[in-house]
JSON list of C-alpha atoms in Angstrom, two decimals:
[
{"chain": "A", "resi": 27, "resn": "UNK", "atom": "CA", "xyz": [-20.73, -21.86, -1.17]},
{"chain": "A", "resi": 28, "resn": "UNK", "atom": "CA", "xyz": [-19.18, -18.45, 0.66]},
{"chain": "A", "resi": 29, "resn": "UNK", "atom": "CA", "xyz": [-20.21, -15.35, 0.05]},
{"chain": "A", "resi": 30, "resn": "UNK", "atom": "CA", "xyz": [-23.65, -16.72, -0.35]},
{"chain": "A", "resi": 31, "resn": "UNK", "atom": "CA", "xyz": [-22.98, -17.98, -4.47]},
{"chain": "A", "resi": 32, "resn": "UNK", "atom": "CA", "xyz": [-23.45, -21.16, -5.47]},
{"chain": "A", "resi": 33, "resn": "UNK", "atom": "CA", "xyz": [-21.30, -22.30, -8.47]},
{"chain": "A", "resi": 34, "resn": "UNK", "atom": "CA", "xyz": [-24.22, -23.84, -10.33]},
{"chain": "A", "resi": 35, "resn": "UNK", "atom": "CA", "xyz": [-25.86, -20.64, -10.00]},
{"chain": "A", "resi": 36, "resn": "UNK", "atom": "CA", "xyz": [-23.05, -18.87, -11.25]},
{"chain": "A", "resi": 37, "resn": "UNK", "atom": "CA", "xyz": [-22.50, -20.70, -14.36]},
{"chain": "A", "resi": 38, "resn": "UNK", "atom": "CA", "xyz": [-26.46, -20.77, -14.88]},
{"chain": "A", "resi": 39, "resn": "UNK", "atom": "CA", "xyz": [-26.29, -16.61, -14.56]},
{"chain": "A", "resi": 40, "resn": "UNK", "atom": "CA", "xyz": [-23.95, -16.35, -17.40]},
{"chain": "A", "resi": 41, "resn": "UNK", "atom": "CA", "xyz": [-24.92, -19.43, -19.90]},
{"chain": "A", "resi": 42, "resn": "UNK", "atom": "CA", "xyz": [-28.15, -17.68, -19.92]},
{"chain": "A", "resi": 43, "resn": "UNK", "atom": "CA", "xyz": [-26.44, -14.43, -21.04]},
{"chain": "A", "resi": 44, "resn": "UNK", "atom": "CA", "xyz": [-27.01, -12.42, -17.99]},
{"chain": "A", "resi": 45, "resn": "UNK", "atom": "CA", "xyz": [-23.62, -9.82, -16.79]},
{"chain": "A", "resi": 46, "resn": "UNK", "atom": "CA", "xyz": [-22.04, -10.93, -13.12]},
{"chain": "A", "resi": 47, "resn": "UNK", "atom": "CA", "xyz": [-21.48, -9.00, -10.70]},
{"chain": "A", "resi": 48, "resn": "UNK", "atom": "CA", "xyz": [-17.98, -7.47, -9.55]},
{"chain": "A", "resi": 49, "resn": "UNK", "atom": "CA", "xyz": [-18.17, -9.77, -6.64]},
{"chain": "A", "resi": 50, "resn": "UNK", "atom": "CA", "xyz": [-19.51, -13.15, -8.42]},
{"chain": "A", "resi": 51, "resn": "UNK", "atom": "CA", "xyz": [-16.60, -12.99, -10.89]},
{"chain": "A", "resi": 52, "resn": "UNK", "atom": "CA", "xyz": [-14.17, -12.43, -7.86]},
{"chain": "A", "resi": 53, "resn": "UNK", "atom": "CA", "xyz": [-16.05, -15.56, -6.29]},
{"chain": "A", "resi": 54, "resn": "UNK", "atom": "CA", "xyz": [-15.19, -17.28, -9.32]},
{"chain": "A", "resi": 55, "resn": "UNK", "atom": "CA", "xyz": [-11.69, -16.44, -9.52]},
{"chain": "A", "resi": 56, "resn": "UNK", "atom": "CA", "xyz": [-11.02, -16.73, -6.14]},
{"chain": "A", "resi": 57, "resn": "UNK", "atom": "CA", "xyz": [-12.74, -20.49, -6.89]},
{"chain": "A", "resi": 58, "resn": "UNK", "atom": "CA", "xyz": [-10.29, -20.99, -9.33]},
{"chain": "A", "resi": 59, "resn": "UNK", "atom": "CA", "xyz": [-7.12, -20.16, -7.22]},
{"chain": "A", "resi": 60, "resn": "UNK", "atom": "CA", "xyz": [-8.23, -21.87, -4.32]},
{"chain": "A", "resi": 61, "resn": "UNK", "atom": "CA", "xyz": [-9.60, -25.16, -6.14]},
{"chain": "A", "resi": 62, "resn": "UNK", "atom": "CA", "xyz": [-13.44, -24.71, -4.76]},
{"chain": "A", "resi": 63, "resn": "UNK", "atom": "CA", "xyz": [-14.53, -25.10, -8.47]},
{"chain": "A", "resi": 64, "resn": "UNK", "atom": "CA", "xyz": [-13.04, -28.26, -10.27]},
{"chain": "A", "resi": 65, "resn": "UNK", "atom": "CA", "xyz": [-12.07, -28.36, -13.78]},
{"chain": "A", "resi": 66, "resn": "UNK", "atom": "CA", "xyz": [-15.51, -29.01, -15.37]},
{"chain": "A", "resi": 67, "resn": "UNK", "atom": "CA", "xyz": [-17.29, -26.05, -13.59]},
{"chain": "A", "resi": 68, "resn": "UNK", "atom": "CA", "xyz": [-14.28, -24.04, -14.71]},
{"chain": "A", "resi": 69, "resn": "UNK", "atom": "CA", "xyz": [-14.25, -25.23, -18.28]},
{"chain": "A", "resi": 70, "resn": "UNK", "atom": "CA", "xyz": [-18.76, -24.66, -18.04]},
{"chain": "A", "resi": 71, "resn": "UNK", "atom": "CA", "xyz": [-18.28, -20.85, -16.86]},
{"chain": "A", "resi": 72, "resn": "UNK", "atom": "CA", "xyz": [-15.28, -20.49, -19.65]},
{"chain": "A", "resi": 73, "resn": "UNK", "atom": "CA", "xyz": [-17.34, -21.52, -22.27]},
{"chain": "A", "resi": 74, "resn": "UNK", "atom": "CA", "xyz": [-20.40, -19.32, -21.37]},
{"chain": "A", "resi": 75, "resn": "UNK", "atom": "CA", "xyz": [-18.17, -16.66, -20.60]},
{"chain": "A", "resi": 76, "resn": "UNK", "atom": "CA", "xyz": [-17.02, -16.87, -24.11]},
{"chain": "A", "resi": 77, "resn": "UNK", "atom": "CA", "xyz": [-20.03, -18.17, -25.83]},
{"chain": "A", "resi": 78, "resn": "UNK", "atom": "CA", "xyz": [-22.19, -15.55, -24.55]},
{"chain": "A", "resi": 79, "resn": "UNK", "atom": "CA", "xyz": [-19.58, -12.56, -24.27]},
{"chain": "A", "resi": 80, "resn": "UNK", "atom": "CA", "xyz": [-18.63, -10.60, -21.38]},
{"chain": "A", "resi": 81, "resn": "UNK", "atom": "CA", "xyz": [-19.63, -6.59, -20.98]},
{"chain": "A", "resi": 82, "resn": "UNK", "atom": "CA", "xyz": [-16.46, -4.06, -20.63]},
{"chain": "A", "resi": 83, "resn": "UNK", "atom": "CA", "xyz": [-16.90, -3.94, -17.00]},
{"chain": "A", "resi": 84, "resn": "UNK", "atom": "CA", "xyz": [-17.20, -8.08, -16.68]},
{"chain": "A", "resi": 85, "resn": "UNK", "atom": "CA", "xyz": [-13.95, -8.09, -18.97]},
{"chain": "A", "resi": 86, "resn": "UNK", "atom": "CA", "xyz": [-11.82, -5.50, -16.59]},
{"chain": "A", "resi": 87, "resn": "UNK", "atom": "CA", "xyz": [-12.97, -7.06, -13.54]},
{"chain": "A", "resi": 88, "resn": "UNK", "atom": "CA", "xyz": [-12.25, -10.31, -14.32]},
{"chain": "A", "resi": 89, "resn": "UNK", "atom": "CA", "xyz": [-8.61, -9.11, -15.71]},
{"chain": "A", "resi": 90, "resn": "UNK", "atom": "CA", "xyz": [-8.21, -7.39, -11.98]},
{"chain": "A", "resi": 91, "resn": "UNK", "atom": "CA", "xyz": [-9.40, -10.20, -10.54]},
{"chain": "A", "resi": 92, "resn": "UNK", "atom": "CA", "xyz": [-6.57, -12.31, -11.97]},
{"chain": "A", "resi": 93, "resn": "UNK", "atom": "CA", "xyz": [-4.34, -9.97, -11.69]},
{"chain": "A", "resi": 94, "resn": "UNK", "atom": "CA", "xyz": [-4.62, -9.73, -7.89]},
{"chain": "A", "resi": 95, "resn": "UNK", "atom": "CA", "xyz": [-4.82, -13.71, -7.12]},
{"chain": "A", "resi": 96, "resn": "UNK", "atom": "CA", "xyz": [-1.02, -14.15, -7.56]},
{"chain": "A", "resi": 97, "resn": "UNK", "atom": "CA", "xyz": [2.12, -12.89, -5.61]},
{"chain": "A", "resi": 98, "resn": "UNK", "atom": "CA", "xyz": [2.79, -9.25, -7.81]},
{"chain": "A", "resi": 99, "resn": "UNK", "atom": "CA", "xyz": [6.65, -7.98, -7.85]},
{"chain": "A", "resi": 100, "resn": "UNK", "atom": "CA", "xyz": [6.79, -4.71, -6.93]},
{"chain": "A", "resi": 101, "resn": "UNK", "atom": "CA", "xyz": [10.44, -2.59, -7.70]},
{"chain": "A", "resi": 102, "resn": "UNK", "atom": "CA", "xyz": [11.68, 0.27, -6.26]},
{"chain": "A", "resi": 103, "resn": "UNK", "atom": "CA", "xyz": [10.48, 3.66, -6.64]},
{"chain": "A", "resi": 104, "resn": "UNK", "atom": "CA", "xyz": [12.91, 5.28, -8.65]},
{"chain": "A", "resi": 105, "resn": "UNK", "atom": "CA", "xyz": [13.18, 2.35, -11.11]},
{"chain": "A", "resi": 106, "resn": "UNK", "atom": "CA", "xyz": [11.56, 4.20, -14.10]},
{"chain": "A", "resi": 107, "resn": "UNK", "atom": "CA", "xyz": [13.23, 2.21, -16.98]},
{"chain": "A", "resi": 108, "resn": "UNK", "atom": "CA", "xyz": [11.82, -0.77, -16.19]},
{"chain": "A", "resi": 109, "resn": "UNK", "atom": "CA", "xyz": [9.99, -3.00, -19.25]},
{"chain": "A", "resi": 110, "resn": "UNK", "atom": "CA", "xyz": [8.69, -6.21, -19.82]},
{"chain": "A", "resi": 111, "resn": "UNK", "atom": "CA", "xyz": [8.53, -8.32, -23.26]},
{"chain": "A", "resi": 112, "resn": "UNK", "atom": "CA", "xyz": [5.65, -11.58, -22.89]},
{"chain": "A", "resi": 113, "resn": "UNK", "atom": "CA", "xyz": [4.75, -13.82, -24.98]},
{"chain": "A", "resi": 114, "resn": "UNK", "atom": "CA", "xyz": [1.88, -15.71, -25.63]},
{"chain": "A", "resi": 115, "resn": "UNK", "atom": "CA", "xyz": [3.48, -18.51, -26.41]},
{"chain": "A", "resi": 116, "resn": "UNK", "atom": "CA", "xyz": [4.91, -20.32, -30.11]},
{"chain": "A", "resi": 117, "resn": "UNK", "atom": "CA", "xyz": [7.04, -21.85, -32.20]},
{"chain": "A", "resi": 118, "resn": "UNK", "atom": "CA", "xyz": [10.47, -20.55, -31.02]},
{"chain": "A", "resi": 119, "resn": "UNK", "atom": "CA", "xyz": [11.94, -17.63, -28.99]},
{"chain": "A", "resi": 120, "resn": "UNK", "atom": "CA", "xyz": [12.49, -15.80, -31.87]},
{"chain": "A", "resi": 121, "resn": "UNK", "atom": "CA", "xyz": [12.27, -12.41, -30.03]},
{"chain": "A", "resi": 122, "resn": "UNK", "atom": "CA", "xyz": [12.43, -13.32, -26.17]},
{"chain": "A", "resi": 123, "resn": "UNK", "atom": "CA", "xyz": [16.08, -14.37, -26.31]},
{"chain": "A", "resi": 124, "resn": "UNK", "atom": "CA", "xyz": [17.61, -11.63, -28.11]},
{"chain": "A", "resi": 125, "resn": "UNK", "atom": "CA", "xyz": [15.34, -8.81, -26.80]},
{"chain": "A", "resi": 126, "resn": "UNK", "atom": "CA", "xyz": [15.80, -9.16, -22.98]},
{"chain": "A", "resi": 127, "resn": "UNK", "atom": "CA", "xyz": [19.72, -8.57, -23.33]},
{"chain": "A", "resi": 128, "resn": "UNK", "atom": "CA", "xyz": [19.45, -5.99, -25.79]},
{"chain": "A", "resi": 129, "resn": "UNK", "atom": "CA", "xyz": [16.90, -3.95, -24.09]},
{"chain": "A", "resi": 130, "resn": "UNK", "atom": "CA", "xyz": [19.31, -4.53, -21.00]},
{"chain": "A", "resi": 131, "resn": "UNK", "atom": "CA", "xyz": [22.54, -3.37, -22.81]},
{"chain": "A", "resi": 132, "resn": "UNK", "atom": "CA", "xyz": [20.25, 0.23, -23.59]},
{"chain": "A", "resi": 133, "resn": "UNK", "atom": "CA", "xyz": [19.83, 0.84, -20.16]},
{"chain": "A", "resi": 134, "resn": "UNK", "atom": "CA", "xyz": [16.78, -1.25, -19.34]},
{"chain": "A", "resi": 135, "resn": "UNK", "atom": "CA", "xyz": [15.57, -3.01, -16.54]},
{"chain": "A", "resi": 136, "resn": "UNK", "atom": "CA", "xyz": [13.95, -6.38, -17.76]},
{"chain": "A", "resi": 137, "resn": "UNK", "atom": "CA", "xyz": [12.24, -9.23, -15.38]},
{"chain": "A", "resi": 138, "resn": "UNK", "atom": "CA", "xyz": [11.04, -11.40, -17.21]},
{"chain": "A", "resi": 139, "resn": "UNK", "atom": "CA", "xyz": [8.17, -14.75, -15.87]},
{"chain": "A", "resi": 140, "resn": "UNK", "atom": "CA", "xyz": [8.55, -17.05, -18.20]},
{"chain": "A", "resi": 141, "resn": "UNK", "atom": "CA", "xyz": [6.98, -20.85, -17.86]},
{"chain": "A", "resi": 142, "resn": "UNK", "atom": "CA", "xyz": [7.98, -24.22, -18.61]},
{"chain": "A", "resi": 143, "resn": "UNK", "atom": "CA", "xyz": [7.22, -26.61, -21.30]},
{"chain": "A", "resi": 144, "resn": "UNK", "atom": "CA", "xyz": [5.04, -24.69, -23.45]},
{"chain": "A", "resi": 145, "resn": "UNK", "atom": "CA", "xyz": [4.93, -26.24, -26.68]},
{"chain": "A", "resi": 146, "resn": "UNK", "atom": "CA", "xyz": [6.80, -29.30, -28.92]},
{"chain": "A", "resi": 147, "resn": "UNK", "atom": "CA", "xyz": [9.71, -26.70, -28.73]},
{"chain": "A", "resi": 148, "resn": "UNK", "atom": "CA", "xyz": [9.83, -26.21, -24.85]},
{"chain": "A", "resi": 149, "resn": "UNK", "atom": "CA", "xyz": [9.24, -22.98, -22.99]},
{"chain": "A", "resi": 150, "resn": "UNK", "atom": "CA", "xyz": [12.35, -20.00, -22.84]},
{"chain": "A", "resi": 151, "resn": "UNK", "atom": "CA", "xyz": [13.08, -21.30, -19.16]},
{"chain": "A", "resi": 152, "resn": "UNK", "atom": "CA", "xyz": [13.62, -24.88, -20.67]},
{"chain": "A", "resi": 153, "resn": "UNK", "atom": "CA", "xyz": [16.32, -23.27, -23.68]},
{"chain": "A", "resi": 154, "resn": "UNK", "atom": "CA", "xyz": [17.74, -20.83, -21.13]},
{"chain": "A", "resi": 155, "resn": "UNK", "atom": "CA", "xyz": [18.72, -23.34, -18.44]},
{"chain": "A", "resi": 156, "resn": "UNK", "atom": "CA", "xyz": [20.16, -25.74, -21.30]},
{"chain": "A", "resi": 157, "resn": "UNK", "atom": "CA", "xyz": [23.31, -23.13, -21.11]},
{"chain": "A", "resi": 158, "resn": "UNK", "atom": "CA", "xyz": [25.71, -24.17, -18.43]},
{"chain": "A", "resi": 159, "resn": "UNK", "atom": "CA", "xyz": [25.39, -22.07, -15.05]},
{"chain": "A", "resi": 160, "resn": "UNK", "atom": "CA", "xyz": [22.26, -20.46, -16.14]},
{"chain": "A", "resi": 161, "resn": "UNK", "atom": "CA", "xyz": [19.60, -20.55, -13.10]},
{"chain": "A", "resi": 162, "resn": "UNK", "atom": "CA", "xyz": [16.28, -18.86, -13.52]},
{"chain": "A", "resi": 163, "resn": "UNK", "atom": "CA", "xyz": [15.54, -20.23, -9.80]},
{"chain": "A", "resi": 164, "resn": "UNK", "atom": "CA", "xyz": [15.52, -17.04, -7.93]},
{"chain": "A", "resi": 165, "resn": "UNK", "atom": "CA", "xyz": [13.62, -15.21, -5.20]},
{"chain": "A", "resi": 166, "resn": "UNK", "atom": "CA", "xyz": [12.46, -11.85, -5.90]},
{"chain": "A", "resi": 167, "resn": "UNK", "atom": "CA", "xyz": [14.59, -9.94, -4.36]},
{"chain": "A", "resi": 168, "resn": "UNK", "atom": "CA", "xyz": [17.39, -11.74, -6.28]},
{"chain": "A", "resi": 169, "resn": "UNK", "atom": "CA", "xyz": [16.20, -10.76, -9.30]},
{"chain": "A", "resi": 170, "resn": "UNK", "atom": "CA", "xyz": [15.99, -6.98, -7.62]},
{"chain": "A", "resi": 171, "resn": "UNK", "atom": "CA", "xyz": [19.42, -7.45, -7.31]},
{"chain": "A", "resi": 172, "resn": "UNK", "atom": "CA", "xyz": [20.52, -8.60, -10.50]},
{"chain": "A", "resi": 173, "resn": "UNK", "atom": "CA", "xyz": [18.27, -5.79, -12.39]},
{"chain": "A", "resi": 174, "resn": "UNK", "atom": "CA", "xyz": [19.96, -3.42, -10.22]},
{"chain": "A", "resi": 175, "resn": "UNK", "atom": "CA", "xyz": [23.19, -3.80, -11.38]},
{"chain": "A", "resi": 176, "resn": "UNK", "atom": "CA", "xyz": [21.93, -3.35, -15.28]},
{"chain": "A", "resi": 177, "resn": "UNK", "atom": "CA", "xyz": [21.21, -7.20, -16.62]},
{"chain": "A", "resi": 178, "resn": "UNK", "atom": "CA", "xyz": [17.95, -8.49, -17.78]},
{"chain": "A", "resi": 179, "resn": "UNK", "atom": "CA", "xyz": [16.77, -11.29, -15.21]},
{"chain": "A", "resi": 180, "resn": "UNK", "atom": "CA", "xyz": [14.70, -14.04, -16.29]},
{"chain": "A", "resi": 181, "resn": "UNK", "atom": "CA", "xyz": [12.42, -15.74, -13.36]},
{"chain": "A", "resi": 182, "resn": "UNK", "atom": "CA", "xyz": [10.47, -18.98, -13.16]},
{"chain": "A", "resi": 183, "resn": "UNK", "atom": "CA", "xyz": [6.64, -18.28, -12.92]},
{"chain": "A", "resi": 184, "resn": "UNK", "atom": "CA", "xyz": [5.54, -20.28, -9.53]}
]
């Protein structure tokens, strides 16, 4: 229990339909990335997160939340062509593929995350490094490097 929330209490709060605070969903998320909460208190606030909806404010600060519990690339300051294609997943890279080198031969910078596994079909890093050479093992500023000179870069998600 830090910041003085207890987990139960947490999940209780929202079951029964009542909006958390800024700093109770960052507990939560914070719970997540640091494996405080285990997978059935995770799955028990997901559920009454969804089963009893979330207000605007609960929705963005939850999204921020995420968004700042991970390592966040960063480019340089006169990069203003840079884009990014994601997926949410599917049958196929029916648009990944061809996009990222396409977008890349019109000028634009394109870093793509992409994950593993994802389906019967494999995730775009699994296809990708099935071509001889191909490596999608790089460190950031690798793939700095490689966007620099002009190519789409496609990076593991860690």
């Amino acid at each position: 229990m830090s910041n003085g929330f207890r987990t139960a209490d947490l999940i209780a709060a929202k079951r029964d339909g009542r909006e958390l605070s800024d700093e109770q969903i960052t507990h939560f998320i914070n719970g997540v990335v640091d494996k405080g909460w285990d997978d059935a208190q995770i799955g028990a606030m997901l559920m009454a997160m969804y089963l009893k909806d979330m207000s605007a404010r609960e929705t963005t600060t939850l999204t921020k939340a995420m968004k700042n519990s991970g390592d966040q690339l960063t480019w340089p300051g006169n990069w203003t062509n840079v884009v990014d294609k994601h997926s949410t997943g599917g049958v196929g890279d029916k648009v990944s593929l061809p996009l990222a080198p396409a977008l890349a031969a019109c000028g634009m910078k394109v870093p793509m995350i992409s994950g593993r596994g994802l389906g019967h079909t494999g995730g775009t890093l699994d296809k990708l490094e099935s071509i001889p050479g191909f490596s999608v093992s790089c460190s950031a500023q690798r793939m700095c490097e490689i966007l620099e000179i002009g190519r789409a870069s496609c990076r593991e998600r860690v």
